Tab-separated table of C-alpha atoms and ligand atoms in Angstrom:
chain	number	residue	atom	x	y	z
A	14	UNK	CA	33.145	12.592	3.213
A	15	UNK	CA	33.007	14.756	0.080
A	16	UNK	CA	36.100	12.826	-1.959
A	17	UNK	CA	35.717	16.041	-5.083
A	18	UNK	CA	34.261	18.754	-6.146
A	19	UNK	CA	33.121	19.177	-9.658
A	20	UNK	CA	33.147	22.901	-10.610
A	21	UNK	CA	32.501	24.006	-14.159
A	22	UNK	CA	35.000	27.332	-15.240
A	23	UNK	CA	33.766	30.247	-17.046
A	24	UNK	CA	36.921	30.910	-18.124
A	25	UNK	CA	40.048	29.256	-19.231
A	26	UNK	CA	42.237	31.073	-16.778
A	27	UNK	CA	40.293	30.217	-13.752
A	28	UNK	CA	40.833	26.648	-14.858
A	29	UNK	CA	44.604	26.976	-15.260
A	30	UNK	CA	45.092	28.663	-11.988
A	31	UNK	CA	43.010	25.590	-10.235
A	32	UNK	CA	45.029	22.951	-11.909
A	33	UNK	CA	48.279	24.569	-11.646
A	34	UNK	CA	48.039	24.322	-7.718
A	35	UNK	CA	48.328	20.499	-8.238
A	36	UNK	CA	52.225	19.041	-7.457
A	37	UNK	CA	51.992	16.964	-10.688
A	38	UNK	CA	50.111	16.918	-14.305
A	39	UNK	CA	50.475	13.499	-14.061
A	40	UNK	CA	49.889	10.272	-12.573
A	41	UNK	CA	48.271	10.484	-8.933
A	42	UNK	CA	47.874	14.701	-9.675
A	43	UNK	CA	45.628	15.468	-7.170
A	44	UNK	CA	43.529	18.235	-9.337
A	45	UNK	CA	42.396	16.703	-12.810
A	46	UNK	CA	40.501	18.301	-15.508
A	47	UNK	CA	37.791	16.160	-16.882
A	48	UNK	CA	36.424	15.927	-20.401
A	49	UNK	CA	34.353	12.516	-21.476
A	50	UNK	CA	35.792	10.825	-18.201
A	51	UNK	CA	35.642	7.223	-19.695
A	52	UNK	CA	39.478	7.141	-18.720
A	53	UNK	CA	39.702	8.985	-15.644
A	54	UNK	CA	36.456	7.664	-13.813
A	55	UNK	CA	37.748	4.608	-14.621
A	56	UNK	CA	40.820	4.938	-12.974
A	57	UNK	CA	39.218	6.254	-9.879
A	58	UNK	CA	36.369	3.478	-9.484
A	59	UNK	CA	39.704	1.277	-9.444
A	60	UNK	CA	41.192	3.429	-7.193
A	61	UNK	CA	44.233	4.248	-9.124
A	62	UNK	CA	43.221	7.965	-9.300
A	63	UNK	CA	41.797	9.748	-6.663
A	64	UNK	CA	42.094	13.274	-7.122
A	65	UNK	CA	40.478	15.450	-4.949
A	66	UNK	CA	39.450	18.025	-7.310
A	67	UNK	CA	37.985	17.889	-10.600
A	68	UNK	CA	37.810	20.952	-13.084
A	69	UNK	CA	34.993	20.116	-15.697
A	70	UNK	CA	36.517	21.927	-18.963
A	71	UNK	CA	33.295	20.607	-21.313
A	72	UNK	CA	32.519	24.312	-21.034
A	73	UNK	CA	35.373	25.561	-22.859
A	74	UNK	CA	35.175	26.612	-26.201
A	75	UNK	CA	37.708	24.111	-27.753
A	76	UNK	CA	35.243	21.546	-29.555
A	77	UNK	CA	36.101	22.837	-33.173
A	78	UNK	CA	37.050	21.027	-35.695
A	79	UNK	CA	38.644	23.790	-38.920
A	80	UNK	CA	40.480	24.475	-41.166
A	81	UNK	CA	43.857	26.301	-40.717
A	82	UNK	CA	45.543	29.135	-42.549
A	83	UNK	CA	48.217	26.946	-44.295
A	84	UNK	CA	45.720	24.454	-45.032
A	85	UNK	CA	46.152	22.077	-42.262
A	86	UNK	CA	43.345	21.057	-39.948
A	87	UNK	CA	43.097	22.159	-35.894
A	88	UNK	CA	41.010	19.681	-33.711
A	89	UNK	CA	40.087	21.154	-30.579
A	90	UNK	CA	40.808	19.134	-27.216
A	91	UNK	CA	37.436	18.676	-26.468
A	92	UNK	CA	36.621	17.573	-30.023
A	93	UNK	CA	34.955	14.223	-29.662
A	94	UNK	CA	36.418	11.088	-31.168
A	95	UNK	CA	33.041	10.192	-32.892
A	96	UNK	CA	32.935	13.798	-34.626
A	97	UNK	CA	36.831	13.754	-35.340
A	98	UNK	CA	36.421	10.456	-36.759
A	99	UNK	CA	33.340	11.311	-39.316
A	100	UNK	CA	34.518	14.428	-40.115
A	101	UNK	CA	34.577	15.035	-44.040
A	102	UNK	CA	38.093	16.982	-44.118
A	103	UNK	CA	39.265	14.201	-41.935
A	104	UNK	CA	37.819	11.467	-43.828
A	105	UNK	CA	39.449	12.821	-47.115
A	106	UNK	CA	42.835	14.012	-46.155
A	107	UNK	CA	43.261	11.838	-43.223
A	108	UNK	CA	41.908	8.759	-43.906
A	109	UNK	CA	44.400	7.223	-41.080
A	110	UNK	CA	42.814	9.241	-38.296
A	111	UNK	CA	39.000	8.204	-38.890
A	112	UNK	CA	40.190	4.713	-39.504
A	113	UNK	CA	42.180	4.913	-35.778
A	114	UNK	CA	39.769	6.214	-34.268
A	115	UNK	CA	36.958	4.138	-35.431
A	116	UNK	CA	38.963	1.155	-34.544
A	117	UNK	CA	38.597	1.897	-31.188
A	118	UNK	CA	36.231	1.666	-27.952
A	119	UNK	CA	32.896	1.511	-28.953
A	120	UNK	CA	30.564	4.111	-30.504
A	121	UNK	CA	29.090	5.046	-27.071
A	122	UNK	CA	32.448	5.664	-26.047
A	123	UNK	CA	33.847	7.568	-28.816
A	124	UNK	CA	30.460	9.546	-28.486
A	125	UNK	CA	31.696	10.539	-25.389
A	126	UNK	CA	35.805	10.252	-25.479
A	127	UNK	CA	37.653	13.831	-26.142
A	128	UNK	CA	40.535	14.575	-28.393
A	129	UNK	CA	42.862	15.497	-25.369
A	130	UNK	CA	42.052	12.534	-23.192
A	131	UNK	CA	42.571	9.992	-25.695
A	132	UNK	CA	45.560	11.502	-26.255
A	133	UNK	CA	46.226	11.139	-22.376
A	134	UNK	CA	44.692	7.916	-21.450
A	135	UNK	CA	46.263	5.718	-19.333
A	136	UNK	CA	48.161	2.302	-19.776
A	137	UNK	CA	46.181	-0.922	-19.788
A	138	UNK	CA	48.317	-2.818	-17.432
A	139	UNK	CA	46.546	-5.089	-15.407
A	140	UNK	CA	49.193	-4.075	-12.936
A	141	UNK	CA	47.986	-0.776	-12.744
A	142	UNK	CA	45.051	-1.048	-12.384
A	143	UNK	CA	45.448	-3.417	-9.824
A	144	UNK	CA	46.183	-1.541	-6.530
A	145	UNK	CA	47.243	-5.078	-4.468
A	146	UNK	CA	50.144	-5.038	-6.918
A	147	UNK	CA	53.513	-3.285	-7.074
A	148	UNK	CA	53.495	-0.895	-10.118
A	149	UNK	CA	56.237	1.772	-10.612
A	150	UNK	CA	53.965	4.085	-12.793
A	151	UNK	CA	50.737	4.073	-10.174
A	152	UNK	CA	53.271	3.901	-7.165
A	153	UNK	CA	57.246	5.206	-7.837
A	154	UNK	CA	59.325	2.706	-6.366
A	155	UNK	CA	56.817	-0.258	-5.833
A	156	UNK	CA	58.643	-2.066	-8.323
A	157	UNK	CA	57.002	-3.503	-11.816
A	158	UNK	CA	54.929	-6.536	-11.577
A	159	UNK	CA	54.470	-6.935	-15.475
A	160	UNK	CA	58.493	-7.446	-15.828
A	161	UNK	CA	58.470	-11.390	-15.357
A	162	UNK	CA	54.677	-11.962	-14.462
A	163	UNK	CA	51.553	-11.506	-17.559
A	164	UNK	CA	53.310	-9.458	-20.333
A	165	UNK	CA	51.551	-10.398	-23.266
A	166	UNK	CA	49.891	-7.274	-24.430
A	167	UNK	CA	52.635	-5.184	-23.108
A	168	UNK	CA	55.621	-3.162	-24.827
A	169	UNK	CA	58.464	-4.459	-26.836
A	170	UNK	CA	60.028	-1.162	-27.907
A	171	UNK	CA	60.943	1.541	-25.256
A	172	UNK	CA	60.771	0.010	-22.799
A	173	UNK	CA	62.712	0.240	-19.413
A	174	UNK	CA	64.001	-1.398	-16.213
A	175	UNK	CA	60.830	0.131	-14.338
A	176	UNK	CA	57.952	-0.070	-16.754
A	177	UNK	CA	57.021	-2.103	-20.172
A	178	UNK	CA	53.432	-0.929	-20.596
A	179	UNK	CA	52.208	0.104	-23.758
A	180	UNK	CA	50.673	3.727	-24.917
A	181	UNK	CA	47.075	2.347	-25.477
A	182	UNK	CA	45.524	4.676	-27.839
A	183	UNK	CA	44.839	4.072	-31.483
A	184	UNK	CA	44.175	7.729	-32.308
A	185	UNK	CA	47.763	8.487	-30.811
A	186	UNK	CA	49.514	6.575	-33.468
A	187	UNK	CA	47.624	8.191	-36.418
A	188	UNK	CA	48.724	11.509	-35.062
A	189	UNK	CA	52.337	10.162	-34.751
A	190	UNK	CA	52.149	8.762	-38.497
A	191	UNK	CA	50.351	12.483	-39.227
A	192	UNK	CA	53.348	14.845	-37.365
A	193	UNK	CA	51.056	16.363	-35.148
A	194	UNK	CA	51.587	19.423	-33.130
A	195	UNK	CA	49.732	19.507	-29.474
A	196	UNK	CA	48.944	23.023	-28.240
A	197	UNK	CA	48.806	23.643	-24.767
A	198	UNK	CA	48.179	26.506	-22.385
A	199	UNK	CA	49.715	27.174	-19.305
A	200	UNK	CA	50.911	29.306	-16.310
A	201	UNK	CA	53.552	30.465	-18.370
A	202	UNK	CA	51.637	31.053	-21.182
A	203	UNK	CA	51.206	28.984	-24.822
A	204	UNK	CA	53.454	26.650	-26.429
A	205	UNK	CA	53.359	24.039	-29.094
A	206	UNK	CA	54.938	20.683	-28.732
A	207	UNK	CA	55.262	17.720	-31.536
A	208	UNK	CA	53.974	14.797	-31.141
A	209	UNK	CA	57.672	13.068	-31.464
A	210	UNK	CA	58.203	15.302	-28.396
A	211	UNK	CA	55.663	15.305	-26.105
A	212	UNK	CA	55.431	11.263	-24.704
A	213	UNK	CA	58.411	10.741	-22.607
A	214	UNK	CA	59.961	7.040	-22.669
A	215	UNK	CA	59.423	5.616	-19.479
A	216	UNK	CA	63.213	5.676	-18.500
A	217	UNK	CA	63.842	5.534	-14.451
A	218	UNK	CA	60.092	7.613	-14.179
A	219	UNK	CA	57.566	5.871	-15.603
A	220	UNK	CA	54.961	8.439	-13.905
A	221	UNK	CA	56.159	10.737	-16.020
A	222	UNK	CA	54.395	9.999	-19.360
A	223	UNK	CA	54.344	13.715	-21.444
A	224	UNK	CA	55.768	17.130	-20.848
A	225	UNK	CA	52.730	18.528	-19.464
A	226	UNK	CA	53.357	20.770	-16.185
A	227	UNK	CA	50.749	21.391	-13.352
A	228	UNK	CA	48.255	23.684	-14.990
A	229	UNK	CA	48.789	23.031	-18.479
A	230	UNK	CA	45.424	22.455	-20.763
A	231	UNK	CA	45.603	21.260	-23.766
A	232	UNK	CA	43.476	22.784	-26.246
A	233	UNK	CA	44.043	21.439	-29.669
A	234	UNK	CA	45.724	19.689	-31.728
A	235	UNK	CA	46.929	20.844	-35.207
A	236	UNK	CA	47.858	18.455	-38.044
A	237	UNK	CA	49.776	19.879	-41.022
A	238	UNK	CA	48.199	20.329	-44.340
A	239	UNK	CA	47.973	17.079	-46.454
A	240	UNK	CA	50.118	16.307	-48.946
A	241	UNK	CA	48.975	15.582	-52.760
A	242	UNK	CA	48.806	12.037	-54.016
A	243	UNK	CA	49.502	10.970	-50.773
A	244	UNK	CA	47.069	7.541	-49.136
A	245	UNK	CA	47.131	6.725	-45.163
A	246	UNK	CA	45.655	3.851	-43.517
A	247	UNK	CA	45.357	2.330	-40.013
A	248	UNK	CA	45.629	-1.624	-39.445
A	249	UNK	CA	45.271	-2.989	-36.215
A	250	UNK	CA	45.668	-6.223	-35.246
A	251	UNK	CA	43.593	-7.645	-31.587
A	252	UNK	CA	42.513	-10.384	-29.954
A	253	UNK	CA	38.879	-9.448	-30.959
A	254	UNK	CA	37.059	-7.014	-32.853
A	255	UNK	CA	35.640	-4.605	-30.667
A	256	UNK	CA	36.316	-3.096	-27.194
A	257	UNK	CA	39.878	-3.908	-27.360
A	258	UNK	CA	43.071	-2.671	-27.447
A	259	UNK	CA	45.816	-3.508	-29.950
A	260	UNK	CA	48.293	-6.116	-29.823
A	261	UNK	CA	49.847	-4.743	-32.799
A	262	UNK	CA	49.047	-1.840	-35.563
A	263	UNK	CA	50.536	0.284	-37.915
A	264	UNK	CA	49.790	3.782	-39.239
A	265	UNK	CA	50.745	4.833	-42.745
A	266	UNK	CA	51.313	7.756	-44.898
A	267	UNK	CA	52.395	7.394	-48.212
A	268	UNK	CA	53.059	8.451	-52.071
A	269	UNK	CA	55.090	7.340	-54.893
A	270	UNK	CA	55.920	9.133	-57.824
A	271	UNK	CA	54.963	8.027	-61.758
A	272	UNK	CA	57.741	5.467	-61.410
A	273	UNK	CA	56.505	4.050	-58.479
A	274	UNK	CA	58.826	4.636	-56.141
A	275	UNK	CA	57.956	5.591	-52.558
A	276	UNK	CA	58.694	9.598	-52.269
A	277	UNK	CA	56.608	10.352	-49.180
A	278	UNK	CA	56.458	8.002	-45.995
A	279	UNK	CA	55.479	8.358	-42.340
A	280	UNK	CA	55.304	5.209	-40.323
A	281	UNK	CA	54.054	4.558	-36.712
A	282	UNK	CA	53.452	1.291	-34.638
A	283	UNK	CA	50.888	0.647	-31.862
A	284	UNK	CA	50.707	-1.653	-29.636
A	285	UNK	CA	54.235	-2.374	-29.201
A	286	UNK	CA	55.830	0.941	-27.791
A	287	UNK	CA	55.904	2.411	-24.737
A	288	UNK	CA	54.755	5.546	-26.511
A	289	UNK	CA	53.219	5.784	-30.353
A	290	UNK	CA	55.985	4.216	-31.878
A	291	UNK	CA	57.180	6.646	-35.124
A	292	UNK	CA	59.971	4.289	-37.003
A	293	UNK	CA	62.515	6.669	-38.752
A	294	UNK	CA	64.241	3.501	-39.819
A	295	UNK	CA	61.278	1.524	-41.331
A	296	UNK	CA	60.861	5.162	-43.422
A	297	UNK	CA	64.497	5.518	-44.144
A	298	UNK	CA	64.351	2.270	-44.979
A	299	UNK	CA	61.776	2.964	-47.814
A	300	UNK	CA	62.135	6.220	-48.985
A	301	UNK	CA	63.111	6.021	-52.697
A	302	UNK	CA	62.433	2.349	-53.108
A	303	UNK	CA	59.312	0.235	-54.713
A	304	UNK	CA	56.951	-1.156	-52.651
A	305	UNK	CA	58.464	-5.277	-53.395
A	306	UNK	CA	58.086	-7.614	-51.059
A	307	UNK	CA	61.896	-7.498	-50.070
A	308	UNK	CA	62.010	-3.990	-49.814
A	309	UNK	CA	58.861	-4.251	-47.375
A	310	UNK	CA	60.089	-6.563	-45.340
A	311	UNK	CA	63.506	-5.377	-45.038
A	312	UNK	CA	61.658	-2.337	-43.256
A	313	UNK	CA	59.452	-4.158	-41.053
A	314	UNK	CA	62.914	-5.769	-39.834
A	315	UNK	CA	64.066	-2.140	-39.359
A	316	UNK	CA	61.577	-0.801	-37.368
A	317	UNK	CA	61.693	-3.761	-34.728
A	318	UNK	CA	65.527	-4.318	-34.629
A	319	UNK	CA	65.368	-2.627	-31.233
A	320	UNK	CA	62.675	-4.814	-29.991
A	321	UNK	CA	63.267	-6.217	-26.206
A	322	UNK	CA	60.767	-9.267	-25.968
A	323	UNK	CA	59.356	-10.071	-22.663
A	324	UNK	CA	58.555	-13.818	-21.086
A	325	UNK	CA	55.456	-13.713	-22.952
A	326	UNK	CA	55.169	-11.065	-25.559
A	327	UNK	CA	58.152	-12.192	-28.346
A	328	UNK	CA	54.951	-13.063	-30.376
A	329	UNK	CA	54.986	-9.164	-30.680
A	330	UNK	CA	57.687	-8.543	-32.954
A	331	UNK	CA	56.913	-10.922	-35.963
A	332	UNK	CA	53.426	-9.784	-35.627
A	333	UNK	CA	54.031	-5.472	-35.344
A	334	UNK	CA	56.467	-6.858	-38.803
A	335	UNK	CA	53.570	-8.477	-40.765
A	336	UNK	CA	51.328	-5.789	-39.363
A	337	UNK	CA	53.340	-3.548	-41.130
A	338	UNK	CA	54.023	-5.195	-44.564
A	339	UNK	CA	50.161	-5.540	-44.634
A	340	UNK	CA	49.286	-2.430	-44.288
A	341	UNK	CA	51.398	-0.495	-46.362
A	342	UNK	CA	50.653	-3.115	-49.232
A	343	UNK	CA	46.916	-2.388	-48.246
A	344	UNK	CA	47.731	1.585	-48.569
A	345	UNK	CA	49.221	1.376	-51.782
A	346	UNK	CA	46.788	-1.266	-52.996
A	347	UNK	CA	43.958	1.367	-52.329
B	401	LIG	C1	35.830	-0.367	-22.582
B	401	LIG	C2	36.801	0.606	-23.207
B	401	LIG	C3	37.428	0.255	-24.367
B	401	LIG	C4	38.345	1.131	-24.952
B	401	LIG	N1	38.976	0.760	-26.117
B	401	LIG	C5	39.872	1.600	-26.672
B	401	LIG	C6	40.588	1.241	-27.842
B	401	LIG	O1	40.421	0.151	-28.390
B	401	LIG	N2	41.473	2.139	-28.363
B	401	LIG	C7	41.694	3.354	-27.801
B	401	LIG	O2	42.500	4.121	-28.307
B	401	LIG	N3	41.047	3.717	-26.683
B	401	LIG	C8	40.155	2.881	-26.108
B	401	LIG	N4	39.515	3.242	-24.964
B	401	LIG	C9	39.924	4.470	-24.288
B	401	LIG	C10	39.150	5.691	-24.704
B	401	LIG	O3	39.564	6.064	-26.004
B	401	LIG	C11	39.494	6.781	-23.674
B	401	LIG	O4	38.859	6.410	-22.460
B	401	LIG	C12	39.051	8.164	-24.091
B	401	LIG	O5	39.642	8.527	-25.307
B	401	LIG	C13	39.428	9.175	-23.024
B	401	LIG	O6	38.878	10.441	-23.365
B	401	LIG	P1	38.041	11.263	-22.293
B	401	LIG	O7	37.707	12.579	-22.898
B	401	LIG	O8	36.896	10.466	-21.788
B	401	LIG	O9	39.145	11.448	-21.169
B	401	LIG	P2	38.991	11.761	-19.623
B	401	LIG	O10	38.730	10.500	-18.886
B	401	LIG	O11	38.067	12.903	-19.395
B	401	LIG	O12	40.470	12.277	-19.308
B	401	LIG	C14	41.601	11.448	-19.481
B	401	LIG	C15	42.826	12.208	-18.978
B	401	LIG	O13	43.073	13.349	-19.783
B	401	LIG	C16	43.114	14.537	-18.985
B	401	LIG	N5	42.559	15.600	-19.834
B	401	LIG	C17	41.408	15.552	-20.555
B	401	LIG	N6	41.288	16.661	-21.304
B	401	LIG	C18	42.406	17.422	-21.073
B	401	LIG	C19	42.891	18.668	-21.587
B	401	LIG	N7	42.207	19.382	-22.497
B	401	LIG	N8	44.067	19.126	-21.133
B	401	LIG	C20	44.794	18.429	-20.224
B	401	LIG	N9	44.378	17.247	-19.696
B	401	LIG	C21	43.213	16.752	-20.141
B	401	LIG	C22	42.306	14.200	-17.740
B	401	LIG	O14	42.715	14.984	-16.630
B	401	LIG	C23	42.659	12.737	-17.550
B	401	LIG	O15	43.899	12.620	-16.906
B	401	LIG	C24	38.586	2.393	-24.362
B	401	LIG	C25	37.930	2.753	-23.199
B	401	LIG	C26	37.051	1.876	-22.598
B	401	LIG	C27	36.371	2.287	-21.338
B	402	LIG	S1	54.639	-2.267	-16.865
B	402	LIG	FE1	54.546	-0.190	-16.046
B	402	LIG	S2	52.357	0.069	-15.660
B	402	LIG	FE2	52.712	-2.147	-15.781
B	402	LIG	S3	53.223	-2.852	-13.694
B	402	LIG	FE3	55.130	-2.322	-14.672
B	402	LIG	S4	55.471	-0.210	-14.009
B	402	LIG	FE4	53.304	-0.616	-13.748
């Protein structure tokens, strides 16, 4: 039995069309584009996925990586990770993003992993990718095995009755940290969503993860133009130093003027959040103070006050605090 087809589109609009006659742009969508596939043939070997279409959009002209009129930077979707990552412009102005992405998978990997699909890769659950087991994000209404069974890696912020899993990607926090804009194009034409905007909490629906609607490509990402005197940085904390996924990091963007206070700061968490975790308070927190230890830790405490600890993730929360204080002493110190 022939379980896909993979077709390869001329044109963007033939690949819209396709993927728009899917019910969902989400979990268990039964028409998937593929780019790198080192998430979604994953998923399928497991048998989480099993489309029974795939559009191959490696075709498509969106591998750019340029400049933008106001300065800024658009990465195309299927930008790989590895060119992203070593990209000069992206190296200088967005020191955050290389260092994200660099920190994760493996070079092969990255060599291979798109802009888009990191952006859209799937939880690390063991629960979902474990079929035998209920798992209200693979299966609505099976229930959620993680919620009083193995936790540890899993979310402390966001997180819901139905689901606790964490947003795995590294890159995704940088581009939190960065304000991001995703572009996308759809049945109903283009539109531009912010990152703050476009991963759903997981809520009662935990197989809804972004806004995307059947049909929608995404075909770049834009990130604004970089501000002067401003350093970023990416710390992540993991069990081990490759191949893994983080337990806890932090993404920073930050400046201080001649007096040294802190006139610039964006602040995201990984690891911990059901989606790359932006902290408004930890910034807030900041924002026109120095850089003492007090000060830093005072913000750390901000940005996990919301914190819901599992049975075996409370670990979590001092470490995502330290993570933090590290690495915008680190940032500064640079
Ligand atoms: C062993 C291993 C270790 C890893 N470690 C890490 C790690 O430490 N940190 C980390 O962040 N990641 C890690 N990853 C994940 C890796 O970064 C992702 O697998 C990769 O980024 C996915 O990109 P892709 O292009 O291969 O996606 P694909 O598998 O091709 O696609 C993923 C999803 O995105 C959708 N999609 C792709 N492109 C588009 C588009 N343009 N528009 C709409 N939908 C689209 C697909 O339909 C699919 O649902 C690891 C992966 C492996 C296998
Ligand atoms: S935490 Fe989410 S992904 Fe994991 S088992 Fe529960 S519902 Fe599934």
């Amino acid at each position: 039995m022939q379980l896909f087809d993979l077709i390869t589109p001329t044109a963007l609009p033939d690949a819209i069309k396709a993927q728009a006659a899917s019910k969902t742009a989400q979990q268990g969508a039964s028409i998937r584009f593929i780019a790198g596939g080192t998430n979604l043939i994953d998923a399928m070997k497991l048998n989480v996925e099993h489309p029974t279409l795939l559009i191959d959009i490696n075709a498509l002209p969106l591998s750019a990586i340029e400049p933008t009129p106001d300065g800024g930077l658009r990465i195309g979707a299927l930008a790989r990770n590895s060119d992203v990552a070593h990209h000069p412009f992206v190296q200088k102005n967005y020191a955050v993003l290389s260092e994200a992405i660099l920190a994760g998978a493996s070079a092969q990997l990255r060599n291979m992993a798109s802009t888009a699909g990191n952006l859209l890769q799937k939880t690390r659950c063991l629960y979902f990718r474990d079929t035998a087991s209920p798992c209200n994000k693979r299966n609505p209404g099976s229930g959620c095995a993680a919620i009083g069974g193995v936790n540890r890696s899993l979310a402390v912020l966001g997180t819901s009755d139905h689901c606790i899993a964490t947003n795995p990607s590294d890159q995704n926090v940088a581009l939190a940290a960065l304000e991001a804009t995703v572009h996308i194009t759809g049945t109903k034409g283009e539109r531009s969503v912010p990152i703050a905007d476009f991963f759903l909490l997981p809520g009662t629906t935990p197989h809804i993860e972004t806004v995307l609607e059947p049909g929608d490509l995404i075909t770049s990402i834009t990130l604004p133009p970089p501000r002067p005197n401003t350093k970023s940085l990416y710390l992540k904390l993991r069990d081990r130093a490759s191949y893994e996924f983080a337990l806890a990091s932090a993404a920073v963007v930050i400046s201080q003027n001649a007096s040294g206070h802190i006139d610039h700061i964006r602040i995201a968490l990984g690891g911990v959040g059901t989606r790359p975790w932006r902290s408004l308070e930890a910034e807030k927190s900041l924002l026109g103070k120095t850089p003492t230890a007090a000060n830093l830790r005072a913000a750390a405490d901000a940005a996990l006050a919301a914190a819901k600890p599992q049975s075996q993730n409370g670990y979590k929360i001092e470490l995502a605090k330290r993570c933090l204080t590290h690495a915008i002493t680190r940032t500064i110190a640079a």
